[in-house]
XYZ file of N, CA and C in Angstrom:
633
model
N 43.387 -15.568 37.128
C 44.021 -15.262 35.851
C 43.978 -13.758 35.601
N 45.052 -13.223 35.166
C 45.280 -11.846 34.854
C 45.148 -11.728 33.113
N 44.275 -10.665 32.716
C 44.387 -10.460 31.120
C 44.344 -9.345 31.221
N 45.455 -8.619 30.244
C 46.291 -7.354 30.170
C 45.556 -6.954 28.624
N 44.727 -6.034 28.667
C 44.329 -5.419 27.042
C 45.175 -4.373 27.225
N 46.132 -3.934 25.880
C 46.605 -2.659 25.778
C 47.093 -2.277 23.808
N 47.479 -1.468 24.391
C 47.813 -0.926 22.825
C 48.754 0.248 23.577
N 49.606 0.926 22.210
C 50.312 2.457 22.363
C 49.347 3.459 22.014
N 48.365 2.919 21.136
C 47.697 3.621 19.846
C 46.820 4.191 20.702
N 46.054 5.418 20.942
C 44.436 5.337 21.201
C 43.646 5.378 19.964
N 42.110 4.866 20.608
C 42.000 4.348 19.989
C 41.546 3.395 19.885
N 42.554 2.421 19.673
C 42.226 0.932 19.143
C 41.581 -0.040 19.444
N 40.349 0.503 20.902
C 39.350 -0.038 20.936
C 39.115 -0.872 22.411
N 40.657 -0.501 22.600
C 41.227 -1.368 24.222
C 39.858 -1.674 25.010
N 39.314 -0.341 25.362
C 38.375 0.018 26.784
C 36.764 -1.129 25.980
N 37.050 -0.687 24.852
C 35.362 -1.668 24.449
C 35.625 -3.237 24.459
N 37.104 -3.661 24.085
C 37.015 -5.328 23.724
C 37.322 -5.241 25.384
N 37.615 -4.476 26.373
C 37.515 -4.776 27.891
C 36.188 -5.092 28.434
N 35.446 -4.104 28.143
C 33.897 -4.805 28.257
C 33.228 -5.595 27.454
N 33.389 -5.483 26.210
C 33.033 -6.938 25.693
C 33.813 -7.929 26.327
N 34.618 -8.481 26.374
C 35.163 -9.828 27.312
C 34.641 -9.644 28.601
N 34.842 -8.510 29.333
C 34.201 -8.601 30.906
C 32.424 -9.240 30.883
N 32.132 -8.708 30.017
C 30.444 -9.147 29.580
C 30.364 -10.708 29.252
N 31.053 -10.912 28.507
C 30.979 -12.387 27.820
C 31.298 -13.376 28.929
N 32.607 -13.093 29.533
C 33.023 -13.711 30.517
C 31.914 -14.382 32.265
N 31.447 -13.203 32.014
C 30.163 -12.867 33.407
C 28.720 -13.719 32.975
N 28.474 -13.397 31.630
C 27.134 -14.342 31.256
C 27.200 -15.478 30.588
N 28.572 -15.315 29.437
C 28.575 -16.989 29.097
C 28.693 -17.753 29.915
N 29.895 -17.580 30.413
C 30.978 -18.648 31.396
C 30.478 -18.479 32.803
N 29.876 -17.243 33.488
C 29.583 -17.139 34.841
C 30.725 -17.287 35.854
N 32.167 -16.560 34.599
C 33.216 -15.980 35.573
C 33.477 -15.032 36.585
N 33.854 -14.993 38.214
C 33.873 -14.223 38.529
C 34.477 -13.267 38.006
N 34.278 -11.885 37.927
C 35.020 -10.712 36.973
C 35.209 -10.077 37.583
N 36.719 -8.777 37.776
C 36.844 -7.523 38.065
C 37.928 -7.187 37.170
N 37.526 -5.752 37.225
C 38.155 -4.631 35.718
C 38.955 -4.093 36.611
N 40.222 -3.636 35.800
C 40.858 -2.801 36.582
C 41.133 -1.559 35.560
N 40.409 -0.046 35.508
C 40.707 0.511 34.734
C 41.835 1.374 34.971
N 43.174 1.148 34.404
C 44.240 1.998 34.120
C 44.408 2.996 33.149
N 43.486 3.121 32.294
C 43.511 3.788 31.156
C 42.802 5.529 31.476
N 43.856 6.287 31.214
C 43.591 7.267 31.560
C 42.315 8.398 31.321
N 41.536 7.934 30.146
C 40.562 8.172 29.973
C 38.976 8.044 30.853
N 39.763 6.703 31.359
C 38.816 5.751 32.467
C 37.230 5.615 31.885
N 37.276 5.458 30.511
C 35.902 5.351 30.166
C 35.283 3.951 30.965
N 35.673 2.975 30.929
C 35.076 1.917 31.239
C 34.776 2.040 33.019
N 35.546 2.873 33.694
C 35.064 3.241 35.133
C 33.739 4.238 34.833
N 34.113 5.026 33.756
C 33.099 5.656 34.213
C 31.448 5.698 33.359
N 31.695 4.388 32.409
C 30.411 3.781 32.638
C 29.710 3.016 33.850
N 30.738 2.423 34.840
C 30.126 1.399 35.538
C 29.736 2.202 36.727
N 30.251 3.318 36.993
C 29.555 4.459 37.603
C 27.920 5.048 37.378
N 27.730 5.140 35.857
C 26.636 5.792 35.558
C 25.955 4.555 35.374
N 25.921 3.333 35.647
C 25.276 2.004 35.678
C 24.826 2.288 37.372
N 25.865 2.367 37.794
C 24.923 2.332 39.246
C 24.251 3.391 39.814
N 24.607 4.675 39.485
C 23.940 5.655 39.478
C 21.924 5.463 38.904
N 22.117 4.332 38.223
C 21.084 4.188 37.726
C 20.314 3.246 38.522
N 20.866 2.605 39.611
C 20.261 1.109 40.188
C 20.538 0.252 40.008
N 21.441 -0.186 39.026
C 21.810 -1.276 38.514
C 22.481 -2.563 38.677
N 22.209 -3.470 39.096
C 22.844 -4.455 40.050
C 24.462 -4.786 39.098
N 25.652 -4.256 39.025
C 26.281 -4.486 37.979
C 27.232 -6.038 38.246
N 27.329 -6.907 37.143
C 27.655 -8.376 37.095
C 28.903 -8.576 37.439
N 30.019 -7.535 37.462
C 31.391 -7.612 37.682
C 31.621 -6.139 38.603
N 32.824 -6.044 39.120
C 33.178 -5.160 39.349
C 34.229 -3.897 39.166
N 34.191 -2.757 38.395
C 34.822 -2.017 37.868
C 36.049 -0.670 39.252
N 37.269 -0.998 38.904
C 38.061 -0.287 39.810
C 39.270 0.483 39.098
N 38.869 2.329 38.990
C 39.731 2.849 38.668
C 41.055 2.395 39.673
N 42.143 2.006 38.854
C 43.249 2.153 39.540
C 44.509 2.858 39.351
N 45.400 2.784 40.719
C 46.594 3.753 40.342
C 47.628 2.583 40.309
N 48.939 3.301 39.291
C 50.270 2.084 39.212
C 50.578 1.495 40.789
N 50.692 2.991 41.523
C 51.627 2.595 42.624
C 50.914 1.934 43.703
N 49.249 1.795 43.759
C 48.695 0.602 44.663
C 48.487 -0.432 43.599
N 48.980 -0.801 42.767
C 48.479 -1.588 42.275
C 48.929 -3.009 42.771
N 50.402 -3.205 43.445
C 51.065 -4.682 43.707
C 49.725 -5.279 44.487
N 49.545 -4.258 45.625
C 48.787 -4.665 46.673
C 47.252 -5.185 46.065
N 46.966 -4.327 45.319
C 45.381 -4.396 44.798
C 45.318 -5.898 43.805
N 46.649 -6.462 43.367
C 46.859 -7.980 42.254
C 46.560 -8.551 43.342
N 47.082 -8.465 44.966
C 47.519 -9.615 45.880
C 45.995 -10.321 46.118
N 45.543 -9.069 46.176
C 43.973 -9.259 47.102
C 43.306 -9.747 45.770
N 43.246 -9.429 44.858
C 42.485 -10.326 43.959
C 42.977 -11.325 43.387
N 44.120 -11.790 43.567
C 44.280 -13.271 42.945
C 44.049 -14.065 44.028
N 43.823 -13.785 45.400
C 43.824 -14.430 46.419
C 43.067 -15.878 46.033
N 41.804 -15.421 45.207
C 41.285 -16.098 44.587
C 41.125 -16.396 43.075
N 41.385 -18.076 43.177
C 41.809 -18.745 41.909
C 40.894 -18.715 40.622
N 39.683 -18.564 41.490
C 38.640 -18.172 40.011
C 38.202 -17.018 39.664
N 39.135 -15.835 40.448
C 39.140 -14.857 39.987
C 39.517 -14.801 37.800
N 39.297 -14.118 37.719
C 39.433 -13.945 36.497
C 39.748 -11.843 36.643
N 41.040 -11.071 36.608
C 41.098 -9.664 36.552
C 41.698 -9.897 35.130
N 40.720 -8.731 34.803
C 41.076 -7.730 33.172
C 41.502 -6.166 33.602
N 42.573 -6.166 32.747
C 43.463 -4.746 33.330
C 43.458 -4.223 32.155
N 42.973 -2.842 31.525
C 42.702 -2.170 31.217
C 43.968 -1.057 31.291
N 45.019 -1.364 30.155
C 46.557 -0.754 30.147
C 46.420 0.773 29.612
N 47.132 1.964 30.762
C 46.937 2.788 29.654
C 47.539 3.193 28.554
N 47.642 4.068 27.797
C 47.730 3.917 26.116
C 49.366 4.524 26.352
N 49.985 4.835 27.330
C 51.528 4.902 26.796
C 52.294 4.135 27.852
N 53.223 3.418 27.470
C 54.113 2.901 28.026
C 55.844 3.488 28.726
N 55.844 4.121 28.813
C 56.485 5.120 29.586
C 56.866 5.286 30.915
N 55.575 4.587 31.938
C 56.568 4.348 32.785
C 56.565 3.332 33.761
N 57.731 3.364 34.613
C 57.956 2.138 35.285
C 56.956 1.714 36.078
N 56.267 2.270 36.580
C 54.873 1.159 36.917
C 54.687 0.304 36.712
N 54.092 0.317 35.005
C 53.922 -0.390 34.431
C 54.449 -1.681 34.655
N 55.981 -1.899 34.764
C 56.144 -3.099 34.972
C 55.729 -4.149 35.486
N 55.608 -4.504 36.711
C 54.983 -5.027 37.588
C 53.531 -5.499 36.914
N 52.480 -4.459 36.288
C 51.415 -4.958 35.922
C 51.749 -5.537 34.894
N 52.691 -5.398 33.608
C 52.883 -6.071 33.092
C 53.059 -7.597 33.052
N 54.116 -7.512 34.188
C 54.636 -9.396 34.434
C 53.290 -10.017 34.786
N 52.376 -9.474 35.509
C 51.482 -10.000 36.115
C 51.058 -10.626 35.416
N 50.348 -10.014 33.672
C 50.015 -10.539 32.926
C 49.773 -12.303 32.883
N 48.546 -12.816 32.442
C 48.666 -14.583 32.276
C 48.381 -14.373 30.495
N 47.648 -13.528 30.105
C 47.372 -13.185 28.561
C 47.364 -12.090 28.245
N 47.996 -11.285 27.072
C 48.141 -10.234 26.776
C 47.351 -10.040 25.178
N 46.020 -9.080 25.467
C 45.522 -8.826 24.056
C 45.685 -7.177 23.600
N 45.559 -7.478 22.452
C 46.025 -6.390 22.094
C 45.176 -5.476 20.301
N 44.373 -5.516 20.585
C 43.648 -4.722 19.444
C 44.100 -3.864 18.517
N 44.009 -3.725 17.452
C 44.967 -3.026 16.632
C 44.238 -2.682 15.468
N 44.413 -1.565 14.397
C 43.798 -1.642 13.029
C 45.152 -1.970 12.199
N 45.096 -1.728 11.332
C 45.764 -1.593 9.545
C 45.998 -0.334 9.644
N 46.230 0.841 10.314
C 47.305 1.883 9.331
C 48.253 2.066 9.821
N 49.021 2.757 9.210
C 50.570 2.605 9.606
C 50.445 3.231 11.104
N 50.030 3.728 11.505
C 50.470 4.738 13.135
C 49.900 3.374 14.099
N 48.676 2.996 13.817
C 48.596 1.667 14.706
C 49.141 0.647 14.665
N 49.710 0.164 13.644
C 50.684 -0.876 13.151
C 52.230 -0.460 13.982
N 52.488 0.455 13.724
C 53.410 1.384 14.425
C 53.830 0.824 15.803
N 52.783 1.113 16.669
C 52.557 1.033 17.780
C 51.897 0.130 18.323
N 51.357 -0.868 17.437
C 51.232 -2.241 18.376
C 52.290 -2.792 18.036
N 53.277 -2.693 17.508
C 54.929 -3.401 17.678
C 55.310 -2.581 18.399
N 55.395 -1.397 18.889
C 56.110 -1.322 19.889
C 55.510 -1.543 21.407
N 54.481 -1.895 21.617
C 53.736 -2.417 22.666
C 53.977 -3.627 22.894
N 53.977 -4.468 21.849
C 54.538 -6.031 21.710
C 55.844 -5.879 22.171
N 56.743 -5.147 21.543
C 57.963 -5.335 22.007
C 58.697 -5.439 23.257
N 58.097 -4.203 23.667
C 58.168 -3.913 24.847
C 57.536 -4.765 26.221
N 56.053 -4.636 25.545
C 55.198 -6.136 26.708
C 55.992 -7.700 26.978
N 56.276 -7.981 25.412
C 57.210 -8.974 25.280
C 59.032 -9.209 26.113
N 59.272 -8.050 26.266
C 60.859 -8.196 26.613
C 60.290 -8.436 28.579
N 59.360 -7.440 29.199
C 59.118 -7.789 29.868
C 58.948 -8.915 30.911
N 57.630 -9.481 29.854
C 56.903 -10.557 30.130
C 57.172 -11.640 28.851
N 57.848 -12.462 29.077
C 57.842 -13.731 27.336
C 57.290 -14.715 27.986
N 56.135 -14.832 29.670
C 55.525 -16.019 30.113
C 54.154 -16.096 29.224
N 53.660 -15.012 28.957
C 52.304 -14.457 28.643
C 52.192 -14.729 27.090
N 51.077 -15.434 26.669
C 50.802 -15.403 25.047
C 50.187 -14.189 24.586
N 50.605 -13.412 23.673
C 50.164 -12.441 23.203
C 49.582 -12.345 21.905
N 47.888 -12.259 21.789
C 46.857 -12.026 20.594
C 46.229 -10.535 20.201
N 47.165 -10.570 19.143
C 46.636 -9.358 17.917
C 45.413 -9.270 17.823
N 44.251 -8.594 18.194
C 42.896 -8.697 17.526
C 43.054 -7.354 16.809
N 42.692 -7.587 15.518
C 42.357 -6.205 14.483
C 40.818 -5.918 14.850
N 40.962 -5.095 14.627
C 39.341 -4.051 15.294
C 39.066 -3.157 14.404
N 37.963 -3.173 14.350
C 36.954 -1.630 14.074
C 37.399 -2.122 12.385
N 37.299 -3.371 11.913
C 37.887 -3.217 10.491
C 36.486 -3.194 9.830
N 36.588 -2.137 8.708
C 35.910 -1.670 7.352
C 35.489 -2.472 6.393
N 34.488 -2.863 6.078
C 33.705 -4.296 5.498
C 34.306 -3.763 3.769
N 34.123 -2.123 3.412
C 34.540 -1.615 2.104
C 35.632 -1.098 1.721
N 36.678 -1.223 2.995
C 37.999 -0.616 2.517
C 39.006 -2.143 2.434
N 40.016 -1.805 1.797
C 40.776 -2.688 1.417
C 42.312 -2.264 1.902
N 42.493 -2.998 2.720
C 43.390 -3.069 3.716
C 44.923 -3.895 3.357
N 45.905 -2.878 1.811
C 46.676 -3.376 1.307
C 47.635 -4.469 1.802
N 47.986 -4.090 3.400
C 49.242 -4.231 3.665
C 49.022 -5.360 4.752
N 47.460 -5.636 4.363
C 47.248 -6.635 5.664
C 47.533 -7.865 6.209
N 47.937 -8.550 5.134
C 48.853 -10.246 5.168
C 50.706 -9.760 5.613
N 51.094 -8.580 4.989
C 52.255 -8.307 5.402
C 52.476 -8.209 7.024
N 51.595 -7.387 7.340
C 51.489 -6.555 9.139
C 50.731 -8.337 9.635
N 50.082 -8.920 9.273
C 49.882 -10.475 10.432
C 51.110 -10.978 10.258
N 51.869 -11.331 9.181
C 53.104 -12.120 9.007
C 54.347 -11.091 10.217
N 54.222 -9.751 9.856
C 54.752 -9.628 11.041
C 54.511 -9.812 12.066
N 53.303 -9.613 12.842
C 52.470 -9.637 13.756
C 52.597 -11.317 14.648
N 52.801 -11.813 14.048
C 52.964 -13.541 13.924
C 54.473 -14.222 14.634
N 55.027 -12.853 14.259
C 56.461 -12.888 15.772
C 56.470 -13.152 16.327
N 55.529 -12.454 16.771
C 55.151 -11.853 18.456
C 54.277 -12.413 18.850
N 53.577 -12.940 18.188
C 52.078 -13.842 18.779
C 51.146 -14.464 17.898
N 50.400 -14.290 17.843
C 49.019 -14.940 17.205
C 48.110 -13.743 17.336
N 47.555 -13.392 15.922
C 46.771 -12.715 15.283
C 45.513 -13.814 15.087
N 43.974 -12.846 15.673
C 43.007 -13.648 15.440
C 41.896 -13.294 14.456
N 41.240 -13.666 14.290
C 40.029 -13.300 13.546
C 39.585 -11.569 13.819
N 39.076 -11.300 12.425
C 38.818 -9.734 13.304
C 37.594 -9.604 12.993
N 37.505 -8.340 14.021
C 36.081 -7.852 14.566
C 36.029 -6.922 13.216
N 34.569 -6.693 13.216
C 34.378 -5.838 11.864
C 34.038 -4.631 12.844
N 33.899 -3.506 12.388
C 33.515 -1.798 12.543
C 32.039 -2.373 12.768
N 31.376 -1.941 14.023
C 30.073 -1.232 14.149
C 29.809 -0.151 14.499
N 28.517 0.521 14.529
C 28.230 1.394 15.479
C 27.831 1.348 16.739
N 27.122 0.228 16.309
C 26.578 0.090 17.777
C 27.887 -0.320 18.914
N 28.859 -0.604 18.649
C 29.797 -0.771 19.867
C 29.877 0.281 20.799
N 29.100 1.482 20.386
C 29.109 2.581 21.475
C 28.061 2.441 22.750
N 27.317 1.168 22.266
C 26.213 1.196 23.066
C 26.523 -0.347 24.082
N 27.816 -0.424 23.481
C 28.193 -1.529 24.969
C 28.673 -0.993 26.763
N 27.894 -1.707 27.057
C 28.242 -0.705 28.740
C 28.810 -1.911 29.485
N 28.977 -1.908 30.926
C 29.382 -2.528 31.807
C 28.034 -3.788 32.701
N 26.962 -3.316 31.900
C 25.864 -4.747 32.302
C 25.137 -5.550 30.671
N 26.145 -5.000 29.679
C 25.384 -5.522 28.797
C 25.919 -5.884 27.654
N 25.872 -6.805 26.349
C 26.763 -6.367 25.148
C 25.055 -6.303 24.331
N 24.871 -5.602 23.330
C 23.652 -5.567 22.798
C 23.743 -6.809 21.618
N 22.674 -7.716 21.489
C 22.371 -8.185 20.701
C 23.146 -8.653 19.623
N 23.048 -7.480 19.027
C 23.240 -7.186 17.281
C 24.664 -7.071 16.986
N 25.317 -6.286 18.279
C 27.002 -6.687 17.935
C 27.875 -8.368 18.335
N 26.893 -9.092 18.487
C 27.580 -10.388 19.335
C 27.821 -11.165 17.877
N 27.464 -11.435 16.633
C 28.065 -11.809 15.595
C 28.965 -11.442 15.215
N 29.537 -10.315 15.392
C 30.533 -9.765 14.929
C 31.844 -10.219 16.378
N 31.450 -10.137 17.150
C 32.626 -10.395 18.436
C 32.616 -12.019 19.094
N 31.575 -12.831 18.695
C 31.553 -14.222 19.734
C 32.529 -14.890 19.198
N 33.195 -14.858 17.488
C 34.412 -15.763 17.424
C 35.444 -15.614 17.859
N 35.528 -14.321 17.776
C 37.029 -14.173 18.549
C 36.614 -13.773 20.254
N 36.063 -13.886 20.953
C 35.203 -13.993 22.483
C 35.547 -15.389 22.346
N 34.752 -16.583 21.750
C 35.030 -18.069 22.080
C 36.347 -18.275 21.871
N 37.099 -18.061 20.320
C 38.357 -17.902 20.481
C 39.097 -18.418 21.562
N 39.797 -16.917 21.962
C 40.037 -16.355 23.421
C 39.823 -17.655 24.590
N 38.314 -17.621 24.658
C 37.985 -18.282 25.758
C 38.291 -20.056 25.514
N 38.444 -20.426 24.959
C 38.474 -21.951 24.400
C 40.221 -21.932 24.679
N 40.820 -21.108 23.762
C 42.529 -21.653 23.610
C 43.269 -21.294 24.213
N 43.220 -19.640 25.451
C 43.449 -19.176 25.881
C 43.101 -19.453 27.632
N 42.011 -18.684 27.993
C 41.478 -18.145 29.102
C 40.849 -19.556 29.926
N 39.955 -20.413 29.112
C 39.888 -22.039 30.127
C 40.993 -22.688 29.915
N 42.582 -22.283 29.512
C 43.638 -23.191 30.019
C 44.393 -22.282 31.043
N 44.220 -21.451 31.349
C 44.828 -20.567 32.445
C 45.452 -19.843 31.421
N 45.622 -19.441 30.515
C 46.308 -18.429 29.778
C 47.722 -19.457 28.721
N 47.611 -20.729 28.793
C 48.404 -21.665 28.381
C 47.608 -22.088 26.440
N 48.998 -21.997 25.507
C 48.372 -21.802 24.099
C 47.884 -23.558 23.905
C-alpha cells in the first residue's frame, strides 16, 4: 500500500504526521514500513540519519528520494504486499514528476490548518492530486489546531473540504511534536494523535486504502 502525505502549504505538518503514522504503523500494527522522503527540506531523512548515527536499531526504513528514480524505487517496494510505503510529497506541485508518484497513491492525506493561505492551498493540492488520481480516498487532517483560538470559518472550509474527501478529527497544537523522531512518538503526544492514527488505520489503511 502506498500513502501519499502532502500539502502546497509548508508547514502544515506533512513531515511530523509522516512519522507519527510511520511510528504507529511499526509498533501498533507491526507493519512493515518504509518512508520515502520527497520533501525538500528532508527533515524526516534527516532525523533517521542522526538516529543511526547514534546506534540506533531504527523500526522502519527512511529513503531520501529523487522524482526521476522514483518508478523504479515503487517497483522494488511494492514487490511486496505487506509492504506498507509512506511518501512524503514535496510542498509544491509543479512538476511533472510528480505524476507518476501521485497515481501511485492507494491513500492520500493531507494536513491542513484554518487560515486562509492553508485553506488556499490544500484545495489546490486536492485539486490537482484529485484530477490526477480519483482511485485514491483523500483525508483532510487539520493540524497544529489552537485549543484558545476560534477558528471562524471552520464548518465552512470542512463543508468545502467534504468535496474532495473526508475531513477527520483534528490533532490539537503541541509542543512536544518536535520531539517526535523516526524510533519513537513520545508518550504525552499519543492522546492527541491515536484517534485520528486508529481512524486512518481502521477505515482506511487495513482495507487496502478502500473507504
Amino acid at each position: 500500500m502506498v500513502i501519499l502525505i502532502g500539502n502546497q502549504k509548508g508547514g502544515a505538518g506533512k513531515s511530523t504526521l509522516t512519522l507519527l503514522l510511520a511510528n504507529y504503523l511499526t509498533e501498533s500494527h507491526k507493519r512493515k514500513v518504509t518512508v520515502l522522503d520527497m520533501d525538500y527540506q528532508q527533515s524526516v531523512s534527516a532525523k533517521y540519519e542522526k538516529a543511526k548515527v547514534l546506534d540506533n536499531d531504527p523500526p522502519y526504513e527512511v529513503m531520501a528520494a529523487d522524482l526521476t528514480h522514483f518508478p523504479m524505487m515503487l517497483e522494488v517496494l511494492t514487490a511486496n504486499p505487506d509492504e506498507t510505503v509512506l511518501i512524503d510529497l514535496p510542498g509544491k506541485m509543479d512538476d511533472d514528476g510528480l505524476i507518476p508518484v501521485i497515481l501511485s497513491g492507494d491513500l492520500i492525506l493531507c494536513p491542513f490548518n484554518y487560515d486562509e493561505f492553508s485553506v488556499d492551498s490544500t484545495l489546490l493540492f486536492a485539486m490537482v492530486a484529485g484530477r490526477i488520481n480519483n482511485r485514491a480516498p483523500t483525508v483532510f487532517i487539520p493540524n497544529r489546531i489552537k485549543a484558545n483560538v476560534r477558528y471562524d470559518t471552520r464548518q465552512q472550509v470542512d463543508k468545502v473540504l467534504a468535496g474532495f474527501g473526508t475531513v477527520s478529527p483534528a490533532i490539537a497544537e503541541r509542543i512536544d511534536f518536535q520531539r517526535v523522531d523516526t524510533l519513537h512518538t513520545p508518550a504525552i503526544v499519543l492522546p492527541a494523535v491515536l484517534p485520528v492514527l486508529d481512524l486512518l488505520y481502521s477505515n482506511y489503511i487495513d482495507k487496502g486504502g478502500a473507504v
